[in-house]
Short mmCIF file of C-alpha atoms in Angstrom, two decimals:
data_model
loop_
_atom_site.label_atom_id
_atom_site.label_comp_id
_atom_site.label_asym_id
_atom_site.label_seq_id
_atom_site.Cartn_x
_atom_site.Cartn_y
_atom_site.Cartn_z
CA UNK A 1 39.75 19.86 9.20
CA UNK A 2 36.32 18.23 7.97
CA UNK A 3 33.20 18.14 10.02
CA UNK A 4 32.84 15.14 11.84
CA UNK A 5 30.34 12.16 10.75
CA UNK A 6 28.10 13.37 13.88
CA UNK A 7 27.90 17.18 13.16
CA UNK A 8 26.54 16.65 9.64
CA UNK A 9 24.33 14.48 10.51
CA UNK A 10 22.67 16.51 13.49
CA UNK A 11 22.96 19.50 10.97
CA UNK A 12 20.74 17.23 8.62
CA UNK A 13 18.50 16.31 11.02
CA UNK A 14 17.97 19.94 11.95
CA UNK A 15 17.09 20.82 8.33
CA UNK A 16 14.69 18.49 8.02
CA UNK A 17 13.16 19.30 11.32
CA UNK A 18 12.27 22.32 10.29
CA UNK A 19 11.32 21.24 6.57
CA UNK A 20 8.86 18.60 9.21
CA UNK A 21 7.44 22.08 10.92
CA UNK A 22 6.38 23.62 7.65
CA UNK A 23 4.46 20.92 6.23
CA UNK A 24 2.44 20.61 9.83
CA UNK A 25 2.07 23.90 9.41
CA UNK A 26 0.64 23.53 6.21
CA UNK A 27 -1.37 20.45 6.30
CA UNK A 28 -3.14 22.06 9.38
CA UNK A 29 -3.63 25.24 7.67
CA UNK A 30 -5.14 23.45 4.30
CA UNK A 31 -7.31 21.27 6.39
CA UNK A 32 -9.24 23.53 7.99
CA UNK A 33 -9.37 25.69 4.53
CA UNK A 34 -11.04 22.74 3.66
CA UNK A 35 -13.19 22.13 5.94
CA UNK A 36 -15.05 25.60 5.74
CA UNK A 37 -14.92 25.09 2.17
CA UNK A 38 -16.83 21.58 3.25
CA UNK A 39 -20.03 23.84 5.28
CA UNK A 40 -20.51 26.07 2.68
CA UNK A 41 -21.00 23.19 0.42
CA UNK A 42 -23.20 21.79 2.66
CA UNK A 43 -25.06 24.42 3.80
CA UNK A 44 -25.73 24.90 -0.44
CA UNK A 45 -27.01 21.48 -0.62
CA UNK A 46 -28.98 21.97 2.63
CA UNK A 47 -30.76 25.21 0.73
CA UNK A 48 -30.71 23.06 -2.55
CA UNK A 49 -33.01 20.21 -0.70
CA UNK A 50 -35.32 22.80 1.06
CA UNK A 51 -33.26 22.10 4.72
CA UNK A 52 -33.26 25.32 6.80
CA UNK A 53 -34.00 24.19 10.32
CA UNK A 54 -34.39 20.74 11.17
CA UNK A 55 -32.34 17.92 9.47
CA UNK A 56 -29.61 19.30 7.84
CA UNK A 57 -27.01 17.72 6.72
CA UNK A 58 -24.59 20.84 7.99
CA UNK A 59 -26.10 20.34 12.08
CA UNK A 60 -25.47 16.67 11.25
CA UNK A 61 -21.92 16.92 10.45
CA UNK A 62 -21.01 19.99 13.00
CA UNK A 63 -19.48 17.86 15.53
CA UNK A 64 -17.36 15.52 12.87
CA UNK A 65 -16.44 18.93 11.23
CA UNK A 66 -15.03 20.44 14.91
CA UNK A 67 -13.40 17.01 16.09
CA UNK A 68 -11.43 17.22 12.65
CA UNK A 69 -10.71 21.04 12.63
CA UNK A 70 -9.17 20.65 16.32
CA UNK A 71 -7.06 17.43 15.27
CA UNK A 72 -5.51 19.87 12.75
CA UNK A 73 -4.83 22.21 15.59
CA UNK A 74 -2.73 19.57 17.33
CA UNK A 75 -0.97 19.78 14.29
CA UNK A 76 0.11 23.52 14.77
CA UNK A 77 0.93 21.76 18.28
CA UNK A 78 3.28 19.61 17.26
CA UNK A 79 4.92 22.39 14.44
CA UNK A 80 5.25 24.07 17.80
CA UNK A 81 7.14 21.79 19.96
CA UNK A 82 9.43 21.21 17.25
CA UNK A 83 10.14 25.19 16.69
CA UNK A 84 10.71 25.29 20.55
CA UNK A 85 12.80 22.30 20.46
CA UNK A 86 16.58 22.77 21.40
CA UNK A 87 17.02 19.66 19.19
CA UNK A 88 15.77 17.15 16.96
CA UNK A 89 14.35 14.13 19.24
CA UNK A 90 12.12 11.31 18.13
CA UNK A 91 9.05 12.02 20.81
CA UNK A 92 8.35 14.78 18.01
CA UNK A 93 8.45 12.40 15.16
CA UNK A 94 6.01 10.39 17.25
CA UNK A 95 3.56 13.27 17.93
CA UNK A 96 3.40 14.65 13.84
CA UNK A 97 2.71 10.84 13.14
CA UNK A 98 0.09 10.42 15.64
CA UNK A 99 -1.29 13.57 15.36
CA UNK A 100 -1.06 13.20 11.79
CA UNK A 101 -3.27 9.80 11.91
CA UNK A 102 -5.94 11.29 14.14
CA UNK A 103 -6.43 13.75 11.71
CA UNK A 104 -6.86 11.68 8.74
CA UNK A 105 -9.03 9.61 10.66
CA UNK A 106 -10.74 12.70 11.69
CA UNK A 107 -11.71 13.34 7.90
CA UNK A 108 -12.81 9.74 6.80
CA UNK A 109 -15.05 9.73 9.62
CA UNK A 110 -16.35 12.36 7.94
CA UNK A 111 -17.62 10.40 4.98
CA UNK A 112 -19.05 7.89 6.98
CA UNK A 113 -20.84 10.30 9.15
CA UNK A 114 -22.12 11.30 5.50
CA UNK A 115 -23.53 8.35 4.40
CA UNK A 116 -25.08 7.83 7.66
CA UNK A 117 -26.86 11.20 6.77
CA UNK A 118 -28.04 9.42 3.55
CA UNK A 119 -29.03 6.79 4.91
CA UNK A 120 -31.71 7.89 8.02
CA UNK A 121 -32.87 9.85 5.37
CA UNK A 122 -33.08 7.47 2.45
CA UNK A 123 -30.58 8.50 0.28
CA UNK A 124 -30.93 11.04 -2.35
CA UNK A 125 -34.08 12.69 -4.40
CA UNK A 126 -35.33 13.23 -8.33
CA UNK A 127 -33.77 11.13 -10.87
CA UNK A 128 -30.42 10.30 -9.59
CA UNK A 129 -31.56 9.28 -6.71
CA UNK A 130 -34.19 6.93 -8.15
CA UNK A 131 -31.08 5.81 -10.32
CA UNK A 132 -29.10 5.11 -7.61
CA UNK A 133 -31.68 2.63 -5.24
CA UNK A 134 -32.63 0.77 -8.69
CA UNK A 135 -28.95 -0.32 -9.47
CA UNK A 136 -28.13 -0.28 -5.39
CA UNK A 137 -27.81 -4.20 -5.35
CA UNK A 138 -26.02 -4.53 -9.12
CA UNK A 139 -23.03 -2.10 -8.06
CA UNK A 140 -23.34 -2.00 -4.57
CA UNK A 141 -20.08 -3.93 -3.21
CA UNK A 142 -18.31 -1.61 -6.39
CA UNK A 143 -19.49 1.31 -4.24
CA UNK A 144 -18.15 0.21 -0.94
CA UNK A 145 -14.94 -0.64 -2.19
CA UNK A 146 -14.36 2.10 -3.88
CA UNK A 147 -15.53 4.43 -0.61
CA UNK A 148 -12.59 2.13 1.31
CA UNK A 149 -10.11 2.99 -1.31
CA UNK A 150 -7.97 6.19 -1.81
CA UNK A 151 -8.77 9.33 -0.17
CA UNK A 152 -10.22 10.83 -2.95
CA UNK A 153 -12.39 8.34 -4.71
CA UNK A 154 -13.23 8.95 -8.32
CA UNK A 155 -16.42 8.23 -10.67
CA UNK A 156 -15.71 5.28 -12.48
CA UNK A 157 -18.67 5.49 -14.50
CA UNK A 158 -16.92 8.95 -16.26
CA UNK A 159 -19.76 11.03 -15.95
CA UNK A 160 -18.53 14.56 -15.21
CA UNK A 161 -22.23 15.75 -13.85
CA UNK A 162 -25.60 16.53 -15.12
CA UNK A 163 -28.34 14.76 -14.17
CA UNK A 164 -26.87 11.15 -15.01
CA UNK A 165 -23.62 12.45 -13.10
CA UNK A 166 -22.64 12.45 -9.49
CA UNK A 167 -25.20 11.42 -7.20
CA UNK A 168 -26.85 14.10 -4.64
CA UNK A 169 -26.23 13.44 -1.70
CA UNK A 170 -24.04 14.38 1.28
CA UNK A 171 -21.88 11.57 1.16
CA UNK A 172 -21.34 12.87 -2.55
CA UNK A 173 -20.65 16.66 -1.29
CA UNK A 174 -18.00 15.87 1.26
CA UNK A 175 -16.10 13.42 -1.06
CA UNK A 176 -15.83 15.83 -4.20
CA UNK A 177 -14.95 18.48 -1.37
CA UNK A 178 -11.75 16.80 -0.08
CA UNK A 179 -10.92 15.85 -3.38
CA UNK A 180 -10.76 19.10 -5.00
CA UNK A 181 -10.40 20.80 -1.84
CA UNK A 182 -7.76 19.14 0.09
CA UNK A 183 -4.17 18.12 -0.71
CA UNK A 184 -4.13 14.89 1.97
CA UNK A 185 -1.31 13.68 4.13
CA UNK A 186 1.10 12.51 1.41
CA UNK A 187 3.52 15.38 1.56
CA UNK A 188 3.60 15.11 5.40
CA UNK A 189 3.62 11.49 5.67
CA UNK A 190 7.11 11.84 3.23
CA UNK A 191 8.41 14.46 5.38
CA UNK A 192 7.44 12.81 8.75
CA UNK A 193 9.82 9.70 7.03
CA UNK A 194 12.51 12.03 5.87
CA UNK A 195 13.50 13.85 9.15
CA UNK A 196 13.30 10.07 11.19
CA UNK A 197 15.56 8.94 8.92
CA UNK A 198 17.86 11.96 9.26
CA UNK A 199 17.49 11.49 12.67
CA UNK A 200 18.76 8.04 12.79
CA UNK A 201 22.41 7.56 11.18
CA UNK A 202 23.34 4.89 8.99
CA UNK A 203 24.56 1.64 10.15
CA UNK A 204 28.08 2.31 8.18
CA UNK A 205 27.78 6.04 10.01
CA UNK A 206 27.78 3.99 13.22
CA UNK A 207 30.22 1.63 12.79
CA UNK A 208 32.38 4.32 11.41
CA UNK A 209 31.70 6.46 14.61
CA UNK A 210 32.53 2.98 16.81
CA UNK A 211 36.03 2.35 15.41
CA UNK A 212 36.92 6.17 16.12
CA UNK A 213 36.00 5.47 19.69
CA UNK A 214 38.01 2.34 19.87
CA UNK A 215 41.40 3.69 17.84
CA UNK A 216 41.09 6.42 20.15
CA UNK A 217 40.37 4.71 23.49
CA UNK A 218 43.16 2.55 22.92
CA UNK A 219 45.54 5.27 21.75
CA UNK A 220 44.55 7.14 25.31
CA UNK A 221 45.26 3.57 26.82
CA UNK A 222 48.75 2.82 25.53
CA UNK A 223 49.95 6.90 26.46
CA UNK A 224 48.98 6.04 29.65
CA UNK A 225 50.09 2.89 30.27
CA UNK A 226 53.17 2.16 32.81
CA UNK A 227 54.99 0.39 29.94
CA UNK A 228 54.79 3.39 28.08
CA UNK A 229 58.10 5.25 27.05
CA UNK A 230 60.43 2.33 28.69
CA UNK A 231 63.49 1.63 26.38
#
């Protein structure tokens, strides 16, 4: 006899529970690769700029940098809770999706706290910088739209570096970090959708599962009925 409509779907939703615990794993474990790939690069454009002590762009972004490392933690949290789990529940798929959001919020705040950085301190120095306040009000609403875009935003202009290429500053160091650095939330995101929708059967699964119940409730009914068995 076949497997019932129920035990292959709770076997599904099993699987992709524990696909769902791998990729937290994961995303955690890249994210926090990242960021200490993120404070060496800023602690090179800190030396770069002649910042040692006072100012740097590194002390400025410490507390950014912890709040997203330990929103990654959570989501070793979560992978854990779901390991732990006797089974597949949707409290968990609520926790890797919240936990996944804080983190990604976690690293965009990042950027802004970067261009805050630029900012208080007037942006960037040498030629691209004096590049960069000249054409300020020409391309200035391209720039912000283009920061509010994807995760990692790209150089429209084409120029691959150099003195003409990306500006210097911070804002500039944490973008091209996450980019090359740091995978995003994609893969999670997919997987966080996969194992919810394993986790909830198909209408035709339920309506399937619904007759069963009847045919056999009614089938118990008429055995036991005091009709039953008269000539």
């Amino acid at each position: 006899m076949g497997k019932s409509t129920t035990t292959m779907y709770n076997e599904a939703a099993e699987q992709e529970f524990n696909k769902l615990e791998q990729v937290l794993n994961q995303t955690a474990g890249d994210t926090a690769s990242c960021l200490k790939v993120l404070k060496g690069n800023l602690s090179e454009y800190d030396s770069r700029h002649g910042l040692h002590f006072t100012n740097t762009s590194k002390s400025f972004l410490r507390s950014d940098i912890r709040a997203a490392k330990d929103s990654a933690s959570e989501l070793k949290h979560v992978a854990n809770q779901i390991r732990k789990s006797k089974e597949p529940s949707e409290s968990e798929i609520m926790a890797a999706r919240n936990k996944m959001n804080a983190t990604s919020d976690a690293m965009t705040l990042l950027k802004k706290t970067a261009r805050a950085y630029d900012e208080k301190n007037g942006k960037s120095t040498g030629i691209t910088g004096m590049i960069d306040n000249v054409l300020i009000n020409k391309d200035g609403k391209e720039k912000e739209k283009e920061s509010e875009g994807s995760w990692f935003s790209k150089n429209k202009s084409g120029n691959q570096g150099g003195v003409l290429g990306t500006s210097d500053t911070v804002e500039a160091v944490v973008k091209s970090t996450l980019r090359d650095s740091f995978a995003g939330f994609t893969v999670l995101k997919h997987q966080i959708t996969t194992a919810e929708k394993a986790l909830t059967p198909s209408l035709a699964d339920r309506a399937k599962e619904a007759v069963l119940g009847v045919a056999d409730k009614l089938k118990g009914d008429s055995k036991t009925s005091p009709t039953h068995g008269r000539p």
